[in-house]
Structures are given as structure tokens and as C-alpha cells.
XYZ file of C-alpha atoms in Angstrom:
102
model
C 76.533 81.757 95.943
C 80.296 81.367 95.707
C 81.870 80.396 99.023
C 85.264 82.129 99.089
C 85.878 82.794 102.753
C 89.615 83.417 102.515
C 91.346 85.080 99.587
C 94.118 87.391 98.479
C 94.043 90.880 97.010
C 97.093 91.755 94.918
C 97.693 95.471 94.552
C 100.610 95.243 92.164
C 101.333 98.039 89.756
C 102.970 101.410 89.373
C 103.056 102.097 93.111
C 105.088 98.931 93.618
C 107.961 100.633 91.824
C 107.374 104.084 93.276
C 107.491 102.625 96.808
C 104.433 104.622 97.816
C 100.906 103.677 98.765
C 99.208 106.355 96.656
C 100.285 108.092 93.470
C 98.528 110.469 91.134
C 99.239 109.090 87.666
C 102.024 111.536 86.836
C 104.897 109.040 87.131
C 106.481 108.093 83.833
C 105.352 104.724 82.481
C 109.002 103.650 82.458
C 108.887 103.731 86.278
C 106.989 100.446 86.040
C 109.925 98.040 85.942
C 109.033 94.402 86.532
C 111.958 91.986 86.471
C 112.263 89.550 83.577
C 111.212 86.702 85.897
C 107.978 88.420 86.964
C 105.813 85.542 85.694
C 107.698 83.147 87.982
C 107.240 85.538 90.917
C 103.492 85.694 90.208
C 103.388 81.897 90.168
C 104.991 81.979 93.617
C 102.310 84.363 94.910
C 99.611 81.977 93.736
C 101.358 78.900 95.083
C 101.780 80.550 98.500
C 98.147 81.676 98.508
C 97.042 78.107 97.869
C 99.363 76.767 100.582
C 97.822 79.263 103.000
C 94.354 77.910 102.190
C 93.175 80.832 100.086
C 90.476 80.077 97.565
C 90.494 83.219 95.452
C 92.768 85.989 94.203
C 91.772 89.460 93.066
C 94.411 91.310 91.043
C 93.876 95.062 90.829
C 94.543 95.669 87.139
C 93.958 99.429 87.158
C 94.046 101.551 90.262
C 93.344 105.232 90.869
C 96.632 106.254 89.217
C 95.340 105.033 85.852
C 98.201 102.657 84.989
C 96.837 99.569 83.191
C 98.263 96.101 83.749
C 97.185 95.190 80.207
C 97.854 96.542 76.731
C 95.057 99.113 76.443
C 94.008 100.586 73.133
C 92.875 103.735 74.975
C 96.137 104.784 76.646
C 99.881 104.287 76.524
C 99.954 104.413 80.320
C 100.069 100.631 80.388
C 102.398 97.626 80.403
C 102.959 97.829 76.636
C 104.421 101.335 76.772
C 107.565 101.438 74.594
C 109.654 102.808 77.490
C 109.055 99.725 79.673
C 111.898 97.258 79.306
C 110.263 93.996 80.463
C 106.777 93.764 79.040
C 105.477 91.028 81.321
C 101.754 90.316 81.035
C 101.135 90.062 84.770
C 97.403 89.458 84.311
C 98.128 86.411 82.143
C 100.872 85.249 84.512
C 98.553 85.346 87.541
C 95.719 83.753 85.565
C 97.945 80.953 84.241
C 99.306 80.293 87.728
C 95.776 80.140 89.167
C 94.751 77.604 86.530
C 97.877 75.536 87.207
C 97.217 75.508 90.959
C 93.555 74.690 90.458
């Protein structure tokens, strides 16, 4: 059994940039617009989670809208879409930050 009493769920994705809680997958991929320093922001999330005593983080990498936070070979509705300016690999950024923070 893994004892993870206190953790963080990160629901980061298309809806972050639509400023809505729910979307239906019809927004253009270019709506997803992370800043160039997104990896540093993700590191801050992880650092703050650790400071708060959290022992786990769950990053929602694909929600009901279908937008993928990874470069999927099955869809262009993902972070590698050519219309997205800053192609930040948020999954890697969160993972790297978690490893750094232990």
C-alpha cells in the first residue's frame, strides 16, 4: 500500500486558457498558449506542493475535451500542434520538478 494522505491534482490544459471549467473539444488547438517560462511555473507548483506537505501530484494529461498534454501520434489536438507557439512539454516539466524535489 502506498501511503499518500495529502496530494495535489493539477487540472492544467485547454480550459486553463479558455477560462472555463468545462469545454467540449471544439476550441482551436492554438487556444492553448502556455508562456515560454511554463516549465519554471510547473517547478513552482511542485515546490509549493512539497512545502505544503503534499506527497503526490496527479497531472490530468487528457481531460474530457480531448486535448493531449503530450505529442500524440493519434491526434493533432495536442501540445505539438503547429499552431501552438510555445511547445512546452508540461508532463516532462512536472515530472522533472517532482524528481528534483524528491
